[in-house]
Amino acid sequence: MTTTTSTTAAPTEAVATASTADAPALIRFRPTGLDTAPEVNALLERLGLGPFAPDGLTAFGGRNDNWAGTTTRGRQVFVKTVARAPDGSRPEIDRALAFEATAARLPAGSPLRTPEHLGTDRESAVSAFRLLPGSRSGSEVALDGDFDEALCREAGRAVATLHTLGTAGGASDGASGGEAPDPASAPAIDTGEAPLPPMRWLRAFPWSEVQDRSMAQIAAWKLVQDDTEVVAALHRLRERERTAPHTPAHCDLRFDQFLVHDGQLFLCDWEEFRLADPARDVGAFVGEWLFQATYSVFAPTGEPTSAKDAVAPGFDLSHEEIVERGAAGLRHHIPRIAAFWQGYTECRTPDPELAERAVGFAGWHLYDRLIATAQAHAVLNPVARAAAGIGRTLLLNPAGAVATLRLADPAVPHPAVTPAAVVPAAVLPTAVAHPAQPHPADAPSGSPR
């Protein structure tokens, strides 16, 4: 029994946010009742861990049902389920199992850390892992301002190590951090094309999907579909991806796929693991920070001074203020991108075009995030439109942003960050029509969005 390493779960009712006034927010949720998921305790008992004790049982946010707590035998465990495909197959479990088999020979002390996998029931698509008590999601860490340059460098080292799995310098015959699964019985690594961006949706939105999408999501897709230059750029990016060197890759990298526990960084959620262009993962990490920079334009700058400020803090901004804040956000976050790239290049030598492709994938990531965060809204807000503008800039001219985003040779002096370098002022909104502020961690996972 082997499989994925996850830390997300089905969004349910929040039950706690912080332990003390000085502590960062730790968002947890009330889990789905175990009486409706008997396969969870069945797996735990089969593994000799004992069933979950009902007291203190909680869950983490995300699209998959999950449970975190202590078993009757005193083991702290995290359990998650994943959805089956309409045909009854379990591609997500199989991809996660393939990761566990591939990573089983990582030596102790590897930069790529993942919570210990305890076992999987493939038939019921349930997996169990050692719980990391007190750990914080990377999204929480980023929003609290604690995803600093040192952690970003560690993230770069972890992702680079992932991209070397199965090659010289990657997985080895050294001691594993846990019981090594039998590679002979594990599923093969998926070699299929990653689902995002869904190229057929660039032509038209399937009618069968309309009822499951908010008006804002449909509007977001229309932004993409009506922009012939963006559509052409996405096709070019796909073509470059097909001819690029492929490596083991996460293919669903976001801040909430990281955990910080006892000062160490862990990477989780391997349901999209496959052989792919490593630029996907690099671009996604870059895109996360650019989305954060976009969001910070409209974030509150202090205590509200009026009822109006309390309702929509940060939204009553002039065009000049928006541009100034956008540039300030970039200047704040780009050193973190540079630290990630430093860590990455310390552990792996990228192919000559990886940085440029990564910028293109960062551009797509911004569109992907705006589509995902639009799920709970009726109209697109300024944050989404600003993200689309940045994404467009990166997709149309990825080569022009490589140096600005500090993805060039570290020995080459980097240019000063200016608003026009990545955030074109013309695409930033000059007025705000909708006050709702999307939380960067609110976007559900899934593909297509």
Short mmCIF file of C-alpha atoms in Angstrom, two decimals:
data_model
loop_
_atom_site.label_atom_id
_atom_site.label_comp_id
_atom_site.label_asym_id
_atom_site.label_seq_id
_atom_site.Cartn_x
_atom_site.Cartn_y
_atom_site.Cartn_z
CA MET A 1 0.00 0.00 0.00
CA THR A 2 1.43 3.33 -1.09
CA THR A 3 0.30 6.72 -2.35
CA THR A 4 0.13 10.50 -2.13
CA THR A 5 1.09 13.00 0.54
CA SER A 6 -1.66 15.53 0.94
CA THR A 7 -2.69 18.31 3.22
CA THR A 8 -5.96 19.59 1.80
CA ALA A 9 -9.56 18.60 2.33
CA ALA A 10 -13.17 19.34 1.54
CA PRO A 11 -14.24 22.85 2.51
CA THR A 12 -16.65 22.54 5.41
CA GLU A 13 -17.55 24.65 8.43
CA ALA A 14 -14.58 26.42 10.00
CA VAL A 15 -14.12 25.62 13.68
CA ALA A 16 -10.93 27.43 14.74
CA THR A 17 -8.68 30.21 13.49
CA ALA A 18 -6.01 30.95 16.11
CA SER A 19 -4.77 29.78 19.47
CA THR A 20 -3.52 33.08 20.92
CA ALA A 21 -3.58 36.73 19.98
CA ASP A 22 0.07 36.56 18.95
CA ALA A 23 -0.17 33.29 17.00
CA PRO A 24 -0.70 33.18 13.22
CA ALA A 25 -4.07 32.04 11.95
CA LEU A 26 -4.45 28.25 11.74
CA ILE A 27 -7.62 27.65 9.75
CA ARG A 28 -9.22 24.27 10.39
CA PHE A 29 -12.61 22.80 9.51
CA ARG A 30 -15.19 20.39 10.85
CA PRO A 31 -14.66 17.11 8.95
CA THR A 32 -17.28 15.01 7.23
CA GLY A 33 -18.83 12.49 9.62
CA LEU A 34 -16.96 9.19 9.67
CA ASP A 35 -20.27 7.33 9.69
CA THR A 36 -20.60 8.35 6.04
CA ALA A 37 -17.04 7.25 5.24
CA PRO A 38 -16.51 3.87 6.94
CA GLU A 39 -13.58 3.16 4.63
CA VAL A 40 -11.45 5.64 6.63
CA ASN A 41 -11.43 3.74 9.91
CA ALA A 42 -11.36 0.46 8.00
CA LEU A 43 -8.03 1.48 6.47
CA LEU A 44 -6.63 2.67 9.79
CA GLU A 45 -7.55 -0.59 11.49
CA ARG A 46 -6.10 -2.62 8.65
CA LEU A 47 -2.84 -0.69 9.10
CA GLY A 48 -2.84 -1.54 12.81
CA LEU A 49 -3.26 2.11 13.85
CA GLY A 50 -6.70 1.83 15.40
CA PRO A 51 -9.71 3.97 14.38
CA PHE A 52 -9.86 7.71 14.88
CA ALA A 53 -10.73 8.85 18.39
CA PRO A 54 -13.70 11.23 17.94
CA ASP A 55 -12.37 13.91 20.29
CA GLY A 56 -10.30 16.57 18.56
CA LEU A 57 -10.95 15.30 15.04
CA THR A 58 -10.58 18.12 12.52
CA ALA A 59 -9.90 18.77 8.83
CA PHE A 60 -7.96 21.07 6.52
CA GLY A 61 -9.37 23.16 3.69
CA GLY A 62 -9.41 21.93 0.10
CA ARG A 63 -11.43 19.97 -2.43
CA ASN A 64 -11.00 16.49 -0.93
CA ASP A 65 -12.61 15.11 2.20
CA ASN A 66 -9.98 14.65 4.89
CA TRP A 67 -9.58 13.96 8.60
CA ALA A 68 -6.78 14.82 11.02
CA GLY A 69 -6.52 13.54 14.55
CA THR A 70 -5.33 10.85 16.94
CA THR A 71 -6.26 7.19 16.70
CA THR A 72 -7.30 5.03 19.63
CA ARG A 73 -3.74 3.66 19.66
CA GLY A 74 -2.23 7.11 20.03
CA ARG A 75 -1.04 7.64 16.45
CA GLN A 76 -1.44 11.11 14.95
CA VAL A 77 -2.75 10.57 11.45
CA PHE A 78 -3.99 12.50 8.43
CA VAL A 79 -6.38 10.69 6.05
CA LYS A 80 -7.73 11.91 2.74
CA THR A 81 -9.93 10.66 -0.06
CA VAL A 82 -9.74 11.51 -3.75
CA ALA A 83 -12.43 11.38 -6.37
CA ARG A 84 -12.76 8.57 -8.86
CA ALA A 85 -13.06 9.22 -12.59
CA PRO A 86 -16.51 8.80 -14.18
CA ASP A 87 -15.42 5.45 -15.60
CA GLY A 88 -14.55 4.17 -12.12
CA SER A 89 -10.79 4.43 -12.54
CA ARG A 90 -8.56 6.13 -9.97
CA PRO A 91 -6.00 8.15 -11.92
CA GLU A 92 -5.26 10.53 -9.04
CA ILE A 93 -4.48 7.70 -6.63
CA ASP A 94 -2.38 5.97 -9.30
CA ARG A 95 -0.33 9.12 -9.93
CA ALA A 96 0.21 9.56 -6.20
CA LEU A 97 1.23 5.93 -5.83
CA ALA A 98 3.69 6.41 -8.67
CA PHE A 99 5.22 9.35 -6.81
CA GLU A 100 5.64 7.34 -3.62
CA ALA A 101 7.42 4.56 -5.51
CA THR A 102 9.64 7.04 -7.37
CA ALA A 103 10.57 8.99 -4.23
CA ALA A 104 11.02 5.94 -1.99
CA ARG A 105 14.80 5.91 -2.39
CA LEU A 106 15.39 9.54 -1.52
CA PRO A 107 18.19 9.65 1.04
CA ALA A 108 17.66 10.93 4.56
CA GLY A 109 18.17 14.69 4.65
CA SER A 110 16.97 15.22 1.08
CA PRO A 111 15.68 18.74 0.32
CA LEU A 112 12.46 17.11 -0.88
CA ARG A 113 10.46 16.23 2.22
CA THR A 114 6.95 14.81 2.25
CA PRO A 115 4.83 13.52 5.15
CA GLU A 116 5.35 9.82 5.81
CA HIS A 117 2.90 7.71 3.87
CA LEU A 118 1.30 5.02 6.04
CA GLY A 119 -0.88 3.20 3.54
CA THR A 120 -3.57 3.38 0.87
CA ASP A 121 -6.74 1.52 0.04
CA ARG A 122 -6.77 1.96 -3.72
CA GLU A 123 -10.24 0.45 -4.10
CA SER A 124 -11.85 3.11 -1.90
CA ALA A 125 -9.32 5.83 -2.90
CA VAL A 126 -8.29 6.57 0.71
CA SER A 127 -4.75 7.26 1.90
CA ALA A 128 -3.24 7.73 5.36
CA PHE A 129 -0.18 9.75 6.37
CA ARG A 130 1.63 10.72 9.52
CA LEU A 131 0.11 13.95 10.78
CA LEU A 132 2.53 16.82 11.32
CA PRO A 133 0.97 18.44 14.40
CA GLY A 134 1.10 22.21 14.48
CA SER A 135 2.10 22.44 10.83
CA ARG A 136 0.96 25.42 8.79
CA SER A 137 -0.14 25.49 5.18
CA GLY A 138 2.13 27.44 2.86
CA SER A 139 -0.86 29.65 2.06
CA GLU A 140 -1.21 30.56 5.73
CA VAL A 141 2.52 31.17 5.99
CA ALA A 142 2.52 33.41 2.90
CA LEU A 143 -0.49 35.42 4.03
CA ASP A 144 1.07 35.93 7.45
CA GLY A 145 4.21 37.25 5.75
CA ASP A 146 6.38 34.38 6.95
CA PHE A 147 7.14 32.67 3.62
CA ASP A 148 10.47 34.44 3.57
CA GLU A 149 13.46 34.19 1.27
CA ALA A 150 14.99 31.35 3.28
CA LEU A 151 11.83 29.24 2.89
CA CYS A 152 11.62 30.15 -0.80
CA ARG A 153 15.17 28.93 -1.30
CA GLU A 154 14.22 25.66 0.42
CA ALA A 155 11.19 25.41 -1.87
CA GLY A 156 13.47 25.83 -4.87
CA ARG A 157 15.78 23.08 -3.62
CA ALA A 158 12.81 20.76 -3.03
CA VAL A 159 11.32 21.33 -6.49
CA ALA A 160 14.70 20.88 -8.17
CA THR A 161 15.21 17.61 -6.28
CA LEU A 162 11.79 16.46 -7.49
CA HIS A 163 12.85 17.25 -11.05
CA THR A 164 15.94 15.05 -10.68
CA LEU A 165 14.13 11.97 -9.35
CA GLY A 166 15.28 8.88 -11.20
CA THR A 167 18.39 10.60 -12.55
CA ALA A 168 21.96 10.85 -11.33
CA GLY A 169 21.88 12.98 -8.22
CA GLY A 170 18.20 12.24 -7.62
CA ALA A 171 16.69 9.17 -5.99
CA SER A 172 19.44 6.79 -4.94
CA ASP A 173 19.99 3.52 -3.15
CA GLY A 174 20.47 5.33 0.16
CA ALA A 175 18.29 4.86 3.19
CA SER A 176 14.70 6.00 2.70
CA GLY A 177 12.84 8.22 5.14
CA GLY A 178 10.17 5.53 5.43
CA GLU A 179 9.31 2.03 4.32
CA ALA A 180 10.08 1.80 0.61
CA PRO A 181 7.07 0.73 -1.48
CA ASP A 182 7.55 -2.01 -4.00
CA PRO A 183 8.17 -0.28 -7.35
CA ALA A 184 7.17 -3.44 -9.19
CA SER A 185 3.61 -3.18 -7.88
CA ALA A 186 3.28 0.60 -8.18
CA PRO A 187 1.54 2.22 -11.15
CA ALA A 188 3.75 3.58 -13.91
CA ILE A 189 4.43 7.31 -13.94
CA ASP A 190 1.78 9.09 -15.99
CA THR A 191 3.16 10.36 -19.29
CA GLY A 192 -0.07 11.99 -20.43
CA GLU A 193 -0.26 15.71 -21.12
CA ALA A 194 -1.15 17.85 -18.10
CA PRO A 195 -4.78 19.01 -18.30
CA LEU A 196 -4.22 22.73 -17.78
CA PRO A 197 -4.69 24.89 -19.70
CA PRO A 198 -7.57 22.96 -21.31
CA MET A 199 -6.89 23.80 -24.93
CA ARG A 200 -10.35 22.87 -26.23
CA TRP A 201 -11.86 25.40 -23.83
CA LEU A 202 -9.92 28.15 -25.58
CA ARG A 203 -12.32 27.79 -28.50
CA ALA A 204 -15.58 27.50 -26.59
CA PHE A 205 -16.84 26.78 -23.11
CA PRO A 206 -18.61 23.36 -23.03
CA TRP A 207 -22.31 23.77 -22.36
CA SER A 208 -22.20 20.80 -19.99
CA GLU A 209 -19.87 22.81 -17.73
CA VAL A 210 -21.82 26.07 -17.66
CA GLN A 211 -24.16 25.07 -14.83
CA ASP A 212 -21.20 24.36 -12.54
CA ARG A 213 -19.52 27.73 -13.12
CA SER A 214 -20.26 31.12 -11.59
CA MET A 215 -20.93 34.12 -13.78
CA ALA A 216 -17.53 35.50 -12.79
CA GLN A 217 -15.81 32.29 -13.91
CA ILE A 218 -17.59 32.41 -17.26
CA ALA A 219 -16.52 36.05 -17.59
CA ALA A 220 -12.95 35.05 -16.77
CA TRP A 221 -12.95 32.40 -19.47
CA LYS A 222 -14.37 34.96 -21.89
CA LEU A 223 -11.37 37.20 -21.13
CA VAL A 224 -9.15 34.38 -22.38
CA GLN A 225 -11.27 33.24 -25.33
CA ASP A 226 -11.81 36.74 -26.75
CA ASP A 227 -8.10 37.57 -26.65
CA THR A 228 -6.70 36.03 -29.83
CA GLU A 229 -3.13 36.95 -28.85
CA VAL A 230 -3.42 35.14 -25.51
CA VAL A 231 -4.93 32.07 -27.19
CA ALA A 232 -2.09 32.01 -29.70
CA ALA A 233 0.47 32.42 -26.89
CA LEU A 234 -1.01 29.48 -24.98
CA HIS A 235 -0.77 27.32 -28.10
CA ARG A 236 2.88 28.35 -28.51
CA LEU A 237 3.55 27.51 -24.86
CA ARG A 238 2.01 24.06 -25.31
CA GLU A 239 4.17 23.43 -28.37
CA ARG A 240 7.32 24.46 -26.52
CA GLU A 241 6.28 22.20 -23.65
CA ARG A 242 5.96 19.19 -25.92
CA THR A 243 9.53 19.54 -27.18
CA ALA A 244 11.06 20.44 -23.79
CA PRO A 245 12.96 17.88 -21.67
CA HIS A 246 10.48 16.18 -19.36
CA THR A 247 11.11 15.24 -15.74
CA PRO A 248 9.01 14.03 -12.81
CA ALA A 249 6.92 17.07 -11.89
CA HIS A 250 4.23 18.06 -9.37
CA CYS A 251 2.00 19.80 -11.96
CA ASP A 252 -0.34 21.35 -9.37
CA LEU A 253 2.07 23.50 -7.40
CA ARG A 254 0.55 26.18 -5.17
CA PHE A 255 1.38 27.59 -1.77
CA ASP A 256 -1.18 25.33 -0.11
CA GLN A 257 0.75 22.29 -1.35
CA PHE A 258 3.54 23.20 1.08
CA LEU A 259 3.62 22.60 4.83
CA VAL A 260 5.91 24.21 7.37
CA HIS A 261 6.56 21.98 10.38
CA ASP A 262 9.22 22.53 13.02
CA GLY A 263 10.99 24.96 10.72
CA GLN A 264 11.13 22.49 7.82
CA LEU A 265 9.34 22.67 4.49
CA PHE A 266 7.30 19.73 3.18
CA LEU A 267 5.73 19.36 -0.28
CA CYS A 268 2.43 17.50 -0.54
CA ASP A 269 -0.50 16.49 -2.78
CA TRP A 270 0.80 14.35 -5.62
CA GLU A 271 -2.42 13.56 -7.49
CA GLU A 272 -1.20 15.37 -10.63
CA PHE A 273 2.35 13.93 -10.50
CA ARG A 274 3.60 12.96 -13.95
CA LEU A 275 6.44 13.33 -16.43
CA ALA A 276 6.15 16.90 -17.67
CA ASP A 277 7.98 20.10 -18.43
CA PRO A 278 9.68 21.16 -15.17
CA ALA A 279 8.94 24.76 -16.17
CA ARG A 280 5.35 24.10 -15.07
CA ASP A 281 6.36 23.87 -11.42
CA VAL A 282 8.80 26.77 -11.56
CA GLY A 283 6.24 28.96 -13.31
CA ALA A 284 3.52 28.06 -10.83
CA PHE A 285 5.67 29.13 -7.87
CA VAL A 286 6.51 32.41 -9.62
CA GLY A 287 2.84 32.88 -10.47
CA GLU A 288 1.82 32.42 -6.83
CA TRP A 289 3.99 35.36 -5.79
CA LEU A 290 2.74 37.51 -8.66
CA PHE A 291 -0.82 36.75 -7.61
CA GLN A 292 0.10 37.76 -4.08
CA ALA A 293 1.57 41.00 -5.41
CA THR A 294 -1.63 41.70 -7.34
CA TYR A 295 -3.78 40.99 -4.32
CA SER A 296 -1.67 43.30 -2.15
CA VAL A 297 -2.68 46.25 -4.35
CA PHE A 298 -6.14 46.07 -2.85
CA ALA A 299 -5.29 44.83 0.64
CA PRO A 300 -6.00 47.10 3.62
CA THR A 301 -3.10 49.37 4.56
CA GLY A 302 -4.14 49.94 8.18
CA GLU A 303 -7.09 50.29 10.53
CA PRO A 304 -10.27 51.54 8.81
CA THR A 305 -10.87 55.22 9.41
CA SER A 306 -14.51 55.28 8.32
CA ALA A 307 -17.46 53.00 7.68
CA LYS A 308 -16.65 53.18 3.99
CA ASP A 309 -13.08 51.98 4.62
CA ALA A 310 -14.40 49.16 6.80
CA VAL A 311 -16.66 47.89 4.02
CA ALA A 312 -14.14 48.02 1.17
CA PRO A 313 -10.65 48.74 2.52
CA GLY A 314 -8.08 49.57 -0.11
CA PHE A 315 -10.57 49.77 -2.99
CA ASP A 316 -11.03 53.53 -3.12
CA LEU A 317 -7.75 54.05 -4.95
CA SER A 318 -6.65 56.38 -7.71
CA HIS A 319 -4.99 55.04 -10.84
CA GLU A 320 -1.63 56.35 -9.65
CA GLU A 321 -2.05 54.66 -6.27
CA ILE A 322 -2.86 51.35 -7.94
CA VAL A 323 0.25 51.51 -10.11
CA GLU A 324 2.41 52.55 -7.14
CA ARG A 325 1.11 49.72 -4.97
CA GLY A 326 1.52 47.22 -7.78
CA ALA A 327 5.16 48.18 -8.22
CA ALA A 328 5.72 48.07 -4.44
CA GLY A 329 4.18 44.59 -4.27
CA LEU A 330 6.49 43.37 -7.01
CA ARG A 331 9.55 44.88 -5.37
CA HIS A 332 8.57 43.10 -2.15
CA HIS A 333 7.98 39.66 -3.68
CA ILE A 334 10.55 39.41 -6.48
CA PRO A 335 13.44 38.76 -4.03
CA ARG A 336 11.49 35.69 -2.91
CA ILE A 337 11.26 34.52 -6.52
CA ALA A 338 15.00 35.09 -6.83
CA ALA A 339 15.63 33.04 -3.66
CA PHE A 340 13.53 30.18 -5.07
CA TRP A 341 15.52 30.27 -8.31
CA GLN A 342 18.78 30.32 -6.38
CA GLY A 343 17.76 27.20 -4.47
CA TYR A 344 16.58 25.54 -7.66
CA THR A 345 19.83 26.13 -9.54
CA GLU A 346 21.86 24.94 -6.53
CA CYS A 347 20.32 21.49 -6.93
CA ARG A 348 19.72 21.25 -10.66
CA THR A 349 21.04 22.80 -13.86
CA PRO A 350 18.00 23.90 -15.86
CA ASP A 351 17.85 23.58 -19.63
CA PRO A 352 18.62 26.87 -21.44
CA GLU A 353 14.98 27.72 -22.18
CA LEU A 354 13.41 26.63 -18.90
CA ALA A 355 13.28 30.13 -17.38
CA GLU A 356 11.49 31.56 -20.40
CA ARG A 357 8.94 28.74 -20.48
CA ALA A 358 8.48 29.17 -16.72
CA VAL A 359 7.51 32.81 -17.25
CA GLY A 360 4.90 31.67 -19.75
CA PHE A 361 3.50 29.17 -17.26
CA ALA A 362 3.49 31.91 -14.60
CA GLY A 363 1.31 33.91 -16.97
CA TRP A 364 -1.10 31.00 -17.35
CA HIS A 365 -1.05 30.46 -13.56
CA LEU A 366 -2.42 33.97 -13.04
CA TYR A 367 -5.33 33.25 -15.38
CA ASP A 368 -5.86 29.91 -13.65
CA ARG A 369 -5.97 31.56 -10.23
CA LEU A 370 -8.37 34.28 -11.30
CA ILE A 371 -10.68 31.62 -12.77
CA ALA A 372 -10.51 29.60 -9.56
CA THR A 373 -11.04 32.55 -7.20
CA ALA A 374 -13.98 33.71 -9.34
CA GLN A 375 -15.99 30.64 -8.30
CA ALA A 376 -17.69 32.42 -5.39
CA HIS A 377 -18.42 35.70 -7.21
CA ALA A 378 -21.02 37.01 -9.61
CA VAL A 379 -18.71 39.46 -11.39
CA LEU A 380 -14.98 39.78 -11.89
CA ASN A 381 -13.42 42.18 -9.42
CA PRO A 382 -10.37 44.40 -9.94
CA VAL A 383 -7.96 41.88 -8.43
CA ALA A 384 -8.96 39.34 -11.07
CA ARG A 385 -8.64 41.82 -13.90
CA ALA A 386 -5.26 43.01 -12.67
CA ALA A 387 -4.08 39.40 -12.49
CA ALA A 388 -5.29 38.84 -16.05
CA GLY A 389 -3.32 41.86 -17.22
CA ILE A 390 -0.11 40.62 -15.67
CA GLY A 391 -0.71 37.12 -16.99
CA ARG A 392 -1.24 38.51 -20.47
CA THR A 393 2.02 40.47 -20.32
CA LEU A 394 3.99 37.38 -19.34
CA LEU A 395 2.37 35.11 -21.91
CA LEU A 396 2.92 37.52 -24.81
CA ASN A 397 6.53 38.32 -23.99
CA PRO A 398 8.03 35.73 -21.62
CA ALA A 399 11.59 36.48 -22.70
CA GLY A 400 11.14 40.12 -21.73
CA ALA A 401 10.31 39.25 -18.10
CA VAL A 402 12.99 36.64 -17.34
CA ALA A 403 15.53 39.13 -16.00
CA THR A 404 12.93 41.25 -14.21
CA LEU A 405 11.66 38.20 -12.35
CA ARG A 406 15.25 37.28 -11.42
CA LEU A 407 15.21 33.97 -13.30
CA ALA A 408 18.38 34.80 -15.17
CA ASP A 409 21.93 33.77 -14.29
CA PRO A 410 22.47 34.91 -10.67
CA ALA A 411 25.84 36.38 -11.72
CA VAL A 412 24.12 38.77 -14.15
CA PRO A 413 23.01 42.10 -12.55
CA HIS A 414 19.23 42.30 -12.45
CA PRO A 415 17.28 45.36 -13.57
CA ALA A 416 15.31 47.56 -11.22
CA VAL A 417 11.66 46.55 -10.94
CA THR A 418 9.34 49.10 -12.49
CA PRO A 419 5.54 48.98 -12.87
CA ALA A 420 5.77 48.61 -16.65
CA ALA A 421 8.22 45.71 -16.44
CA VAL A 422 5.60 43.15 -15.44
CA VAL A 423 2.46 45.09 -14.48
CA PRO A 424 1.34 47.19 -17.45
CA ALA A 425 -0.47 50.22 -16.05
CA ALA A 426 -3.04 50.15 -18.84
CA VAL A 427 -4.56 46.90 -17.63
CA LEU A 428 -4.87 47.89 -13.97
CA PRO A 429 -8.37 49.12 -13.09
CA THR A 430 -8.90 52.81 -12.36
CA ALA A 431 -12.16 52.21 -10.51
CA VAL A 432 -13.69 49.43 -8.51
CA ALA A 433 -17.16 48.11 -9.21
CA HIS A 434 -17.25 45.19 -6.80
CA PRO A 435 -15.96 45.28 -3.21
CA ALA A 436 -15.47 41.56 -2.55
CA GLN A 437 -11.82 40.67 -2.01
CA PRO A 438 -10.84 37.12 -3.01
CA HIS A 439 -8.49 35.41 -0.62
CA PRO A 440 -5.51 33.98 -2.52
CA ALA A 441 -5.92 30.69 -0.63
CA ASP A 442 -9.64 30.41 -1.40
CA ALA A 443 -9.25 28.92 -4.85
CA PRO A 444 -10.27 25.27 -4.95
CA SER A 445 -8.00 22.76 -6.58
CA GLY A 446 -9.00 20.80 -9.64
CA SER A 447 -8.57 20.60 -13.36
CA PRO A 448 -9.97 22.12 -15.36
CA ARG A 449 -11.08 24.90 -13.01
#
